Structures are given as structure tokens and as C-alpha cells.
mmCIF file with all atom_site columns, N, CA and C in Angstrom:
data_model
loop_
_atom_site.group_PDB
_atom_site.id
_atom_site.type_symbol
_atom_site.label_atom_id
_atom_site.label_alt_id
_atom_site.label_comp_id
_atom_site.label_asym_id
_atom_site.label_entity_id
_atom_site.label_seq_id
_atom_site.pdbx_PDB_ins_code
_atom_site.Cartn_x
_atom_site.Cartn_y
_atom_site.Cartn_z
_atom_site.occupancy
_atom_site.B_iso_or_equiv
_atom_site.pdbx_formal_charge
_atom_site.auth_seq_id
_atom_site.auth_comp_id
_atom_site.auth_asym_id
_atom_site.auth_atom_id
_atom_site.pdbx_PDB_model_num
ATOM 1   N N  . MET A 1 1  ? -16.727 -12.870 -26.474 1.00 0.00 ? 115 MET A N  1
ATOM 2   C CA . MET A 1 1  ? -17.193 -11.511 -26.651 1.00 0.00 ? 115 MET A CA 1
ATOM 3   C C  . MET A 1 1  ? -17.251 -10.827 -25.288 1.00 0.00 ? 115 MET A C  1
ATOM 4   N N  . VAL A 1 2  ? -16.864 -9.561  -25.243 1.00 0.00 ? 116 VAL A N  1
ATOM 5   C CA . VAL A 1 2  ? -16.876 -8.772  -24.010 1.00 0.00 ? 116 VAL A CA 1
ATOM 6   C C  . VAL A 1 2  ? -18.180 -8.005  -23.934 1.00 0.00 ? 116 VAL A C  1
ATOM 7   N N  . LYS A 1 3  ? -18.904 -8.187  -22.855 1.00 0.00 ? 117 LYS A N  1
ATOM 8   C CA . LYS A 1 3  ? -20.169 -7.484  -22.672 1.00 0.00 ? 117 LYS A CA 1
ATOM 9   C C  . LYS A 1 3  ? -19.916 -6.099  -22.110 1.00 0.00 ? 117 LYS A C  1
ATOM 10  N N  . ASP A 1 4  ? -20.918 -5.208  -22.274 1.00 0.00 ? 118 ASP A N  1
ATOM 11  C CA . ASP A 1 4  ? -20.811 -3.863  -21.719 1.00 0.00 ? 118 ASP A CA 1
ATOM 12  C C  . ASP A 1 4  ? -20.546 -3.939  -20.225 1.00 0.00 ? 118 ASP A C  1
ATOM 13  N N  . GLY A 1 5  ? -19.657 -3.107  -19.742 1.00 0.00 ? 119 GLY A N  1
ATOM 14  C CA . GLY A 1 5  ? -19.338 -3.068  -18.323 1.00 0.00 ? 119 GLY A CA 1
ATOM 15  C C  . GLY A 1 5  ? -18.283 -4.081  -17.925 1.00 0.00 ? 119 GLY A C  1
ATOM 16  N N  . GLN A 1 6  ? -18.019 -5.049  -18.799 1.00 0.00 ? 120 GLN A N  1
ATOM 17  C CA . GLN A 1 6  ? -16.997 -6.039  -18.509 1.00 0.00 ? 120 GLN A CA 1
ATOM 18  C C  . GLN A 1 6  ? -15.733 -5.637  -19.252 1.00 0.00 ? 120 GLN A C  1
ATOM 19  N N  . GLN A 1 7  ? -14.614 -5.650  -18.540 1.00 0.00 ? 121 GLN A N  1
ATOM 20  C CA . GLN A 1 7  ? -13.379 -5.218  -19.172 1.00 0.00 ? 121 GLN A CA 1
ATOM 21  C C  . GLN A 1 7  ? -12.395 -6.365  -19.201 1.00 0.00 ? 121 GLN A C  1
ATOM 22  N N  . ARG A 1 8  ? -11.555 -6.369  -20.210 1.00 0.00 ? 122 ARG A N  1
ATOM 23  C CA . ARG A 1 8  ? -10.555 -7.419  -20.311 1.00 0.00 ? 122 ARG A CA 1
ATOM 24  C C  . ARG A 1 8  ? -9.172  -6.814  -20.174 1.00 0.00 ? 122 ARG A C  1
ATOM 25  N N  . SER A 1 9  ? -8.245  -7.644  -19.846 1.00 0.00 ? 123 SER A N  1
ATOM 26  C CA . SER A 1 9  ? -6.878  -7.223  -19.659 1.00 0.00 ? 123 SER A CA 1
ATOM 27  C C  . SER A 1 9  ? -6.153  -7.249  -21.006 1.00 0.00 ? 123 SER A C  1
ATOM 28  N N  . LEU A 1 10 ? -5.226  -6.363  -21.196 1.00 0.00 ? 124 LEU A N  1
ATOM 29  C CA . LEU A 1 10 ? -4.438  -6.333  -22.425 1.00 0.00 ? 124 LEU A CA 1
ATOM 30  C C  . LEU A 1 10 ? -3.069  -6.949  -22.152 1.00 0.00 ? 124 LEU A C  1
ATOM 31  N N  . PRO A 1 11 ? -2.760  -8.097  -22.759 1.00 0.00 ? 125 PRO A N  1
ATOM 32  C CA . PRO A 1 11 ? -1.513  -8.811  -22.454 1.00 0.00 ? 125 PRO A CA 1
ATOM 33  C C  . PRO A 1 11 ? -0.257  -7.974  -22.633 1.00 0.00 ? 125 PRO A C  1
ATOM 34  N N  . ASN A 1 12 ? -0.191  -7.129  -23.666 1.00 0.00 ? 126 ASN A N  1
ATOM 35  C CA . ASN A 1 12 ? 1.019   -6.339  -23.882 1.00 0.00 ? 126 ASN A CA 1
ATOM 36  C C  . ASN A 1 12 ? 1.215   -5.303  -22.770 1.00 0.00 ? 126 ASN A C  1
ATOM 37  N N  . ILE A 1 13 ? 0.136   -4.783  -22.211 1.00 0.00 ? 127 ILE A N  1
ATOM 38  C CA . ILE A 1 13 ? 0.235   -3.840  -21.092 1.00 0.00 ? 127 ILE A CA 1
ATOM 39  C C  . ILE A 1 13 ? 0.743   -4.575  -19.856 1.00 0.00 ? 127 ILE A C  1
ATOM 40  N N  . GLN A 1 14 ? 0.220   -5.757  -19.608 1.00 0.00 ? 128 GLN A N  1
ATOM 41  C CA . GLN A 1 14 ? 0.649   -6.535  -18.445 1.00 0.00 ? 128 GLN A CA 1
ATOM 42  C C  . GLN A 1 14 ? 2.125   -6.884  -18.544 1.00 0.00 ? 128 GLN A C  1
ATOM 43  N N  . GLN A 1 15 ? 2.561   -7.291  -19.724 1.00 0.00 ? 129 GLN A N  1
ATOM 44  C CA . GLN A 1 15 ? 3.967   -7.641  -19.928 1.00 0.00 ? 129 GLN A CA 1
ATOM 45  C C  . GLN A 1 15 ? 4.854   -6.417  -19.720 1.00 0.00 ? 129 GLN A C  1
ATOM 46  N N  . LEU A 1 16 ? 4.451   -5.287  -20.269 1.00 0.00 ? 130 LEU A N  1
ATOM 47  C CA . LEU A 1 16 ? 5.215   -4.053  -20.113 1.00 0.00 ? 130 LEU A CA 1
ATOM 48  C C  . LEU A 1 16 ? 5.336   -3.683  -18.639 1.00 0.00 ? 130 LEU A C  1
ATOM 49  N N  . ILE A 1 17 ? 4.250   -3.764  -17.910 1.00 0.00 ? 131 ILE A N  1
ATOM 50  C CA . ILE A 1 17 ? 4.265   -3.416  -16.484 1.00 0.00 ? 131 ILE A CA 1
ATOM 51  C C  . ILE A 1 17 ? 5.222   -4.334  -15.730 1.00 0.00 ? 131 ILE A C  1
ATOM 52  N N  . ARG A 1 18 ? 5.166   -5.648  -16.009 1.00 0.00 ? 132 ARG A N  1
ATOM 53  C CA . ARG A 1 18 ? 6.078   -6.591  -15.336 1.00 0.00 ? 132 ARG A CA 1
ATOM 54  C C  . ARG A 1 18 ? 7.535   -6.242  -15.615 1.00 0.00 ? 132 ARG A C  1
ATOM 55  N N  . GLU A 1 19 ? 7.845   -5.964  -16.874 1.00 0.00 ? 133 GLU A N  1
ATOM 56  C CA . GLU A 1 19 ? 9.225   -5.644  -17.246 1.00 0.00 ? 133 GLU A CA 1
ATOM 57  C C  . GLU A 1 19 ? 9.699   -4.363  -16.561 1.00 0.00 ? 133 GLU A C  1
ATOM 58  N N  . VAL A 1 20 ? 8.845   -3.356  -16.524 1.00 0.00 ? 134 VAL A N  1
ATOM 59  C CA . VAL A 1 20 ? 9.205   -2.071  -15.908 1.00 0.00 ? 134 VAL A CA 1
ATOM 60  C C  . VAL A 1 20 ? 9.441   -2.243  -14.404 1.00 0.00 ? 134 VAL A C  1
ATOM 61  N N  . ILE A 1 21 ? 8.552   -2.940  -13.739 1.00 0.00 ? 135 ILE A N  1
ATOM 62  C CA . ILE A 1 21 ? 8.688   -3.132  -12.297 1.00 0.00 ? 135 ILE A CA 1
ATOM 63  C C  . ILE A 1 21 ? 9.947   -3.947  -11.983 1.00 0.00 ? 135 ILE A C  1
ATOM 64  N N  . ASN A 1 22 ? 10.218  -4.976  -12.788 1.00 0.00 ? 136 ASN A N  1
ATOM 65  C CA . ASN A 1 22 ? 11.405  -5.799  -12.554 1.00 0.00 ? 136 ASN A CA 1
ATOM 66  C C  . ASN A 1 22 ? 12.703  -5.054  -12.818 1.00 0.00 ? 136 ASN A C  1
ATOM 67  N N  . SER A 1 23 ? 12.717  -4.220  -13.854 1.00 0.00 ? 137 SER A N  1
ATOM 68  C CA . SER A 1 23 ? 13.952  -3.521  -14.220 1.00 0.00 ? 137 SER A CA 1
ATOM 69  C C  . SER A 1 23 ? 14.148  -2.210  -13.468 1.00 0.00 ? 137 SER A C  1
ATOM 70  N N  . GLY A 1 24 ? 13.041  -1.591  -13.038 1.00 0.00 ? 138 GLY A N  1
ATOM 71  C CA . GLY A 1 24 ? 13.140  -0.295  -12.380 1.00 0.00 ? 138 GLY A CA 1
ATOM 72  C C  . GLY A 1 24 ? 13.378  0.839   -13.363 1.00 0.00 ? 138 GLY A C  1
ATOM 73  N N  . LYS A 1 25 ? 13.201  0.536   -14.660 1.00 0.00 ? 139 LYS A N  1
ATOM 74  C CA . LYS A 1 25 ? 13.435  1.538   -15.705 1.00 0.00 ? 139 LYS A CA 1
ATOM 75  C C  . LYS A 1 25 ? 12.276  1.554   -16.680 1.00 0.00 ? 139 LYS A C  1
ATOM 76  N N  . LEU A 1 26 ? 12.006  2.742   -17.211 1.00 0.00 ? 140 LEU A N  1
ATOM 77  C CA . LEU A 1 26 ? 10.904  2.953   -18.147 1.00 0.00 ? 140 LEU A CA 1
ATOM 78  C C  . LEU A 1 26 ? 11.376  3.936   -19.194 1.00 0.00 ? 140 LEU A C  1
ATOM 79  N N  . THR A 1 27 ? 11.239  3.572   -20.466 1.00 0.00 ? 141 THR A N  1
ATOM 80  C CA . THR A 1 27 ? 11.628  4.521   -21.513 1.00 0.00 ? 141 THR A CA 1
ATOM 81  C C  . THR A 1 27 ? 10.520  5.554   -21.675 1.00 0.00 ? 141 THR A C  1
ATOM 82  N N  . ARG A 1 28 ? 10.849  6.644   -22.298 1.00 0.00 ? 142 ARG A N  1
ATOM 83  C CA . ARG A 1 28 ? 9.840   7.683   -22.541 1.00 0.00 ? 142 ARG A CA 1
ATOM 84  C C  . ARG A 1 28 ? 8.706   7.149   -23.416 1.00 0.00 ? 142 ARG A C  1
ATOM 85  N N  . GLN A 1 29 ? 9.044   6.299   -24.372 1.00 0.00 ? 143 GLN A N  1
ATOM 86  C CA . GLN A 1 29 ? 8.031   5.713   -25.244 1.00 0.00 ? 143 GLN A CA 1
ATOM 87  C C  . GLN A 1 29 ? 7.093   4.807   -24.429 1.00 0.00 ? 143 GLN A C  1
ATOM 88  N N  . GLU A 1 30 ? 7.634   4.017   -23.516 1.00 0.00 ? 144 GLU A N  1
ATOM 89  C CA . GLU A 1 30 ? 6.807   3.161   -22.665 1.00 0.00 ? 144 GLU A CA 1
ATOM 90  C C  . GLU A 1 30 ? 5.934   3.997   -21.737 1.00 0.00 ? 144 GLU A C  1
ATOM 91  N N  . TYR A 1 31 ? 6.507   5.082   -21.228 1.00 0.00 ? 145 TYR A N  1
ATOM 92  C CA . TYR A 1 31 ? 5.737   5.992   -20.369 1.00 0.00 ? 145 TYR A CA 1
ATOM 93  C C  . TYR A 1 31 ? 4.541   6.557   -21.129 1.00 0.00 ? 145 TYR A C  1
ATOM 94  N N  . MET A 1 32 ? 4.788   6.965   -22.373 1.00 0.00 ? 146 MET A N  1
ATOM 95  C CA . MET A 1 32 ? 3.705   7.507   -23.185 1.00 0.00 ? 146 MET A CA 1
ATOM 96  C C  . MET A 1 32 ? 2.650   6.439   -23.489 1.00 0.00 ? 146 MET A C  1
ATOM 97  N N  . ALA A 1 33 ? 3.074   5.198   -23.707 1.00 0.00 ? 147 ALA A N  1
ATOM 98  C CA . ALA A 1 33 ? 2.133   4.112   -23.980 1.00 0.00 ? 147 ALA A CA 1
ATOM 99  C C  . ALA A 1 33 ? 1.233   3.864   -22.772 1.00 0.00 ? 147 ALA A C  1
ATOM 100 N N  . LEU A 1 34 ? 1.822   3.869   -21.568 1.00 0.00 ? 148 LEU A N  1
ATOM 101 C CA . LEU A 1 34 ? 1.018   3.664   -20.354 1.00 0.00 ? 148 LEU A CA 1
ATOM 102 C C  . LEU A 1 34 ? 0.082   4.845   -20.117 1.00 0.00 ? 148 LEU A C  1
ATOM 103 N N  . THR A 1 35 ? 0.581   6.044   -20.350 1.00 0.00 ? 149 THR A N  1
ATOM 104 C CA . THR A 1 35 ? -0.251  7.236   -20.180 1.00 0.00 ? 149 THR A CA 1
ATOM 105 C C  . THR A 1 35 ? -1.412  7.213   -21.165 1.00 0.00 ? 149 THR A C  1
ATOM 106 N N  . LEU A 1 36 ? -1.128  6.875   -22.402 1.00 0.00 ? 150 LEU A N  1
ATOM 107 C CA . LEU A 1 36 ? -2.173  6.808   -23.425 1.00 0.00 ? 150 LEU A CA 1
ATOM 108 C C  . LEU A 1 36 ? -3.207  5.742   -23.071 1.00 0.00 ? 150 LEU A C  1
ATOM 109 N N  . ALA A 1 37 ? -2.754  4.612   -22.578 1.00 0.00 ? 151 ALA A N  1
ATOM 110 C CA . ALA A 1 37 ? -3.675  3.543   -22.197 1.00 0.00 ? 151 ALA A CA 1
ATOM 111 C C  . ALA A 1 37 ? -4.623  4.015   -21.098 1.00 0.00 ? 151 ALA A C  1
ATOM 112 N N  . MET A 1 38 ? -4.101  4.761   -20.143 1.00 0.00 ? 152 MET A N  1
ATOM 113 C CA . MET A 1 38 ? -4.934  5.247   -19.036 1.00 0.00 ? 152 MET A CA 1
ATOM 114 C C  . MET A 1 38 ? -5.905  6.328   -19.508 1.00 0.00 ? 152 MET A C  1
ATOM 115 N N  . LEU A 1 39 ? -5.472  7.203   -20.398 1.00 0.00 ? 153 LEU A N  1
ATOM 116 C CA . LEU A 1 39 ? -6.285  8.347   -20.793 1.00 0.00 ? 153 LEU A CA 1
ATOM 117 C C  . LEU A 1 39 ? -7.236  8.059   -21.949 1.00 0.00 ? 153 LEU A C  1
ATOM 118 N N  . SER A 1 40 ? -6.961  7.002   -22.701 1.00 0.00 ? 154 SER A N  1
ATOM 119 C CA . SER A 1 40 ? -7.836  6.680   -23.826 1.00 0.00 ? 154 SER A CA 1
ATOM 120 C C  . SER A 1 40 ? -8.987  5.806   -23.341 1.00 0.00 ? 154 SER A C  1
ATOM 121 N N  . ASN A 1 41 ? -9.840  5.465   -24.236 1.00 0.00 ? 155 ASN A N  1
ATOM 122 C CA . ASN A 1 41 ? -10.984 4.631   -23.886 1.00 0.00 ? 155 ASN A CA 1
ATOM 123 C C  . ASN A 1 41 ? -10.681 3.149   -24.061 1.00 0.00 ? 155 ASN A C  1
ATOM 124 N N  . GLN A 1 42 ? -9.414  2.772   -23.935 1.00 0.00 ? 156 GLN A N  1
ATOM 125 C CA . GLN A 1 42 ? -9.074  1.354   -24.030 1.00 0.00 ? 156 GLN A CA 1
ATOM 126 C C  . GLN A 1 42 ? -9.765  0.606   -22.907 1.00 0.00 ? 156 GLN A C  1
ATOM 127 N N  . ARG A 1 43 ? -10.126 -0.600  -23.174 1.00 0.00 ? 157 ARG A N  1
ATOM 128 C CA . ARG A 1 43 ? -10.792 -1.418  -22.165 1.00 0.00 ? 157 ARG A CA 1
ATOM 129 C C  . ARG A 1 43 ? -9.740  -2.071  -21.277 1.00 0.00 ? 157 ARG A C  1
ATOM 130 N N  . LEU A 1 44 ? -9.349  -1.369  -20.232 1.00 0.00 ? 158 LEU A N  1
ATOM 131 C CA . LEU A 1 44 ? -8.398  -1.893  -19.265 1.00 0.00 ? 158 LEU A CA 1
ATOM 132 C C  . LEU A 1 44 ? -9.157  -2.494  -18.098 1.00 0.00 ? 158 LEU A C  1
ATOM 133 N N  . SER A 1 45 ? -8.628  -3.583  -17.577 1.00 0.00 ? 159 SER A N  1
ATOM 134 C CA . SER A 1 45 ? -9.230  -4.143  -16.376 1.00 0.00 ? 159 SER A CA 1
ATOM 135 C C  . SER A 1 45 ? -8.862  -3.249  -15.194 1.00 0.00 ? 159 SER A C  1
ATOM 136 N N  . GLU A 1 46 ? -9.595  -3.400  -14.119 1.00 0.00 ? 160 GLU A N  1
ATOM 137 C CA . GLU A 1 46 ? -9.283  -2.626  -12.909 1.00 0.00 ? 160 GLU A CA 1
ATOM 138 C C  . GLU A 1 46 ? -7.880  -2.961  -12.420 1.00 0.00 ? 160 GLU A C  1
ATOM 139 N N  . ASP A 1 47 ? -7.483  -4.224  -12.546 1.00 0.00 ? 161 ASP A N  1
ATOM 140 C CA . ASP A 1 47 ? -6.139  -4.629  -12.144 1.00 0.00 ? 161 ASP A CA 1
ATOM 141 C C  . ASP A 1 47 ? -5.076  -3.927  -12.985 1.00 0.00 ? 161 ASP A C  1
ATOM 142 N N  . ASP A 1 48 ? -5.305  -3.836  -14.302 1.00 0.00 ? 162 ASP A N  1
ATOM 143 C CA . ASP A 1 48 ? -4.362  -3.128  -15.171 1.00 0.00 ? 162 ASP A CA 1
ATOM 144 C C  . ASP A 1 48 ? -4.239  -1.666  -14.753 1.00 0.00 ? 162 ASP A C  1
ATOM 145 N N  . ARG A 1 49 ? -5.360  -1.036  -14.475 1.00 0.00 ? 163 ARG A N  1
ATOM 146 C CA . ARG A 1 49 ? -5.336  0.373   -14.046 1.00 0.00 ? 163 ARG A CA 1
ATOM 147 C C  . ARG A 1 49 ? -4.553  0.534   -12.737 1.00 0.00 ? 163 ARG A C  1
ATOM 148 N N  . GLN A 1 50 ? -4.754  -0.386  -11.818 1.00 0.00 ? 164 GLN A N  1
ATOM 149 C CA . GLN A 1 50 ? -4.026  -0.321  -10.546 1.00 0.00 ? 164 GLN A CA 1
ATOM 150 C C  . GLN A 1 50 ? -2.534  -0.515  -10.759 1.00 0.00 ? 164 GLN A C  1
ATOM 151 N N  . GLN A 1 51 ? -2.173  -1.448  -11.650 1.00 0.00 ? 165 GLN A N  1
ATOM 152 C CA . GLN A 1 51 ? -0.755  -1.693  -11.907 1.00 0.00 ? 165 GLN A CA 1
ATOM 153 C C  . GLN A 1 51 ? -0.096  -0.500  -12.601 1.00 0.00 ? 165 GLN A C  1
ATOM 154 N N  . ILE A 1 52 ? -0.796  0.130   -13.531 1.00 0.00 ? 166 ILE A N  1
ATOM 155 C CA . ILE A 1 52 ? -0.253  1.327   -14.184 1.00 0.00 ? 166 ILE A CA 1
ATOM 156 C C  . ILE A 1 52 ? -0.091  2.440   -13.153 1.00 0.00 ? 166 ILE A C  1
ATOM 157 N N  . ASN A 1 53 ? -1.054  2.612   -12.283 1.00 0.00 ? 167 ASN A N  1
ATOM 158 C CA . ASN A 1 53 ? -0.933  3.613   -11.218 1.00 0.00 ? 167 ASN A CA 1
ATOM 159 C C  . ASN A 1 53 ? 0.237   3.289   -10.299 1.00 0.00 ? 167 ASN A C  1
ATOM 160 N N  . ARG A 1 54 ? 0.475   2.016   -10.056 1.00 0.00 ? 168 ARG A N  1
ATOM 161 C CA . ARG A 1 54 ? 1.632   1.600   -9.242  1.00 0.00 ? 168 ARG A CA 1
ATOM 162 C C  . ARG A 1 54 ? 2.929   2.050   -9.905  1.00 0.00 ? 168 ARG A C  1
ATOM 163 N N  . VAL A 1 55 ? 3.011   1.861   -11.238 1.00 0.00 ? 169 VAL A N  1
ATOM 164 C CA . VAL A 1 55 ? 4.203   2.311   -11.972 1.00 0.00 ? 169 VAL A CA 1
ATOM 165 C C  . VAL A 1 55 ? 4.365   3.821   -11.820 1.00 0.00 ? 169 VAL A C  1
ATOM 166 N N  . PHE A 1 56 ? 3.286   4.586   -12.008 1.00 0.00 ? 170 PHE A N  1
ATOM 167 C CA . PHE A 1 56 ? 3.362   6.044   -11.886 1.00 0.00 ? 170 PHE A CA 1
ATOM 168 C C  . PHE A 1 56 ? 3.751   6.459   -10.466 1.00 0.00 ? 170 PHE A C  1
ATOM 169 N N  . ASP A 1 57 ? 3.224   5.773   -9.460  1.00 0.00 ? 171 ASP A N  1
ATOM 170 C CA . ASP A 1 57 ? 3.604   6.062   -8.073  1.00 0.00 ? 171 ASP A CA 1
ATOM 171 C C  . ASP A 1 57 ? 5.088   5.779   -7.850  1.00 0.00 ? 171 ASP A C  1
ATOM 172 N N  . ASN A 1 58 ? 5.572   4.683   -8.422  1.00 0.00 ? 172 ASN A N  1
ATOM 173 C CA . ASN A 1 58 ? 6.988   4.334   -8.271  1.00 0.00 ? 172 ASN A CA 1
ATOM 174 C C  . ASN A 1 58 ? 7.903   5.314   -8.995  1.00 0.00 ? 172 ASN A C  1
ATOM 175 N N  . ILE A 1 59 ? 7.420   5.931   -10.048 1.00 0.00 ? 173 ILE A N  1
ATOM 176 C CA . ILE A 1 59 ? 8.197   6.985   -10.717 1.00 0.00 ? 173 ILE A CA 1
ATOM 177 C C  . ILE A 1 59 ? 8.331   8.177   -9.773  1.00 0.00 ? 173 ILE A C  1
ATOM 178 N N  . GLN A 1 60 ? 7.246   8.543   -9.132  1.00 0.00 ? 174 GLN A N  1
ATOM 179 C CA . GLN A 1 60 ? 7.275   9.693   -8.227  1.00 0.00 ? 174 GLN A CA 1
ATOM 180 C C  . GLN A 1 60 ? 8.179   9.465   -7.022  1.00 0.00 ? 174 GLN A C  1
ATOM 181 N N  . THR A 1 61 ? 8.297   8.229   -6.582  1.00 0.00 ? 175 THR A N  1
ATOM 182 C CA . THR A 1 61 ? 9.145   7.931   -5.423  1.00 0.00 ? 175 THR A CA 1
ATOM 183 C C  . THR A 1 61 ? 10.550  7.484   -5.840  1.00 0.00 ? 175 THR A C  1
ATOM 184 N N  . ALA A 1 62 ? 10.863  7.620   -7.118  1.00 0.00 ? 176 ALA A N  1
ATOM 185 C CA . ALA A 1 62 ? 12.184  7.307   -7.684  1.00 0.00 ? 176 ALA A CA 1
ATOM 186 C C  . ALA A 1 62 ? 12.532  5.830   -7.604  1.00 0.00 ? 176 ALA A C  1
ATOM 187 N N  . GLN A 1 63 ? 11.540  4.970   -7.470  1.00 0.00 ? 177 GLN A N  1
ATOM 188 C CA . GLN A 1 63 ? 11.801  3.528   -7.506  1.00 0.00 ? 177 GLN A CA 1
ATOM 189 C C  . GLN A 1 63 ? 11.869  3.046   -8.936  1.00 0.00 ? 177 GLN A C  1
ATOM 190 N N  . ILE A 1 64 ? 11.264  3.803   -9.849  1.00 0.00 ? 178 ILE A N  1
ATOM 191 C CA . ILE A 1 64 ? 11.373  3.554   -11.282 1.00 0.00 ? 178 ILE A CA 1
ATOM 192 C C  . ILE A 1 64 ? 11.874  4.833   -11.920 1.00 0.00 ? 178 ILE A C  1
ATOM 193 N N  . LYS A 1 65 ? 12.878  4.698   -12.769 1.00 0.00 ? 179 LYS A N  1
ATOM 194 C CA . LYS A 1 65 ? 13.450  5.862   -13.434 1.00 0.00 ? 179 LYS A CA 1
ATOM 195 C C  . LYS A 1 65 ? 13.061  5.871   -14.906 1.00 0.00 ? 179 LYS A C  1
ATOM 196 N N  . ILE A 1 66 ? 12.761  7.067   -15.422 1.00 0.00 ? 180 ILE A N  1
ATOM 197 C CA . ILE A 1 66 ? 12.495  7.228   -16.849 1.00 0.00 ? 180 ILE A CA 1
ATOM 198 C C  . ILE A 1 66 ? 13.845  7.455   -17.530 1.00 0.00 ? 180 ILE A C  1
ATOM 199 N N  . VAL A 1 67 ? 14.115  6.624   -18.533 1.00 0.00 ? 181 VAL A N  1
ATOM 200 C CA . VAL A 1 67 ? 15.406  6.688   -19.223 1.00 0.00 ? 181 VAL A CA 1
ATOM 201 C C  . VAL A 1 67 ? 15.187  6.930   -20.705 1.00 0.00 ? 181 VAL A C  1
ATOM 202 N N  . ASP A 1 68 ? 16.210  7.424   -21.373 1.00 0.00 ? 182 ASP A N  1
ATOM 203 C CA . ASP A 1 68 ? 16.169  7.531   -22.829 1.00 0.00 ? 182 ASP A CA 1
ATOM 204 C C  . ASP A 1 68 ? 16.470  6.155   -23.395 1.00 0.00 ? 182 ASP A C  1
ATOM 205 N N  . SER A 1 69 ? 15.910  5.862   -24.544 1.00 0.00 ? 183 SER A N  1
ATOM 206 C CA . SER A 1 69 ? 16.052  4.517   -25.146 1.00 0.00 ? 183 SER A CA 1
ATOM 207 C C  . SER A 1 69 ? 17.444  4.088   -25.239 1.00 0.00 ? 183 SER A C  1
#
């Protein structure tokens, strides 16, 4: 059980982040999933939040490209 103030990592988010960073590509659907995860009240760990921000930073610096499916 997760106590208040304690956050857990979501395995599917971690896997998605690894795949995106390794490939350098992100689909629009994946982008929306990461954005929704950050903006919703999902219980993301601080590490997950940092990794999602890393993906967004890499998009801005063109290290990751948003592609159509």
C-alpha cells in the first residue's frame, strides 16, 4: 500500500521513456500520454517526473523528434 506523500513509479511510463530516449523519436500519442501523466494527478515518482522533463527538454533541443505514427 502507498502511504500519503509516498509516490510510486509507473512501469509503463518508465518503459516508454526508455524507448523514446533510445530511439530519439516520439509519436504524438506518446507525447500526449507523457503530457497527461505530468498534468494529471497520477502518482509519479520524482524520478519519473525528471525523466519526462528530460524527454521534453530533448524535444526542444531537437534530440528527440515528434513523428506521426
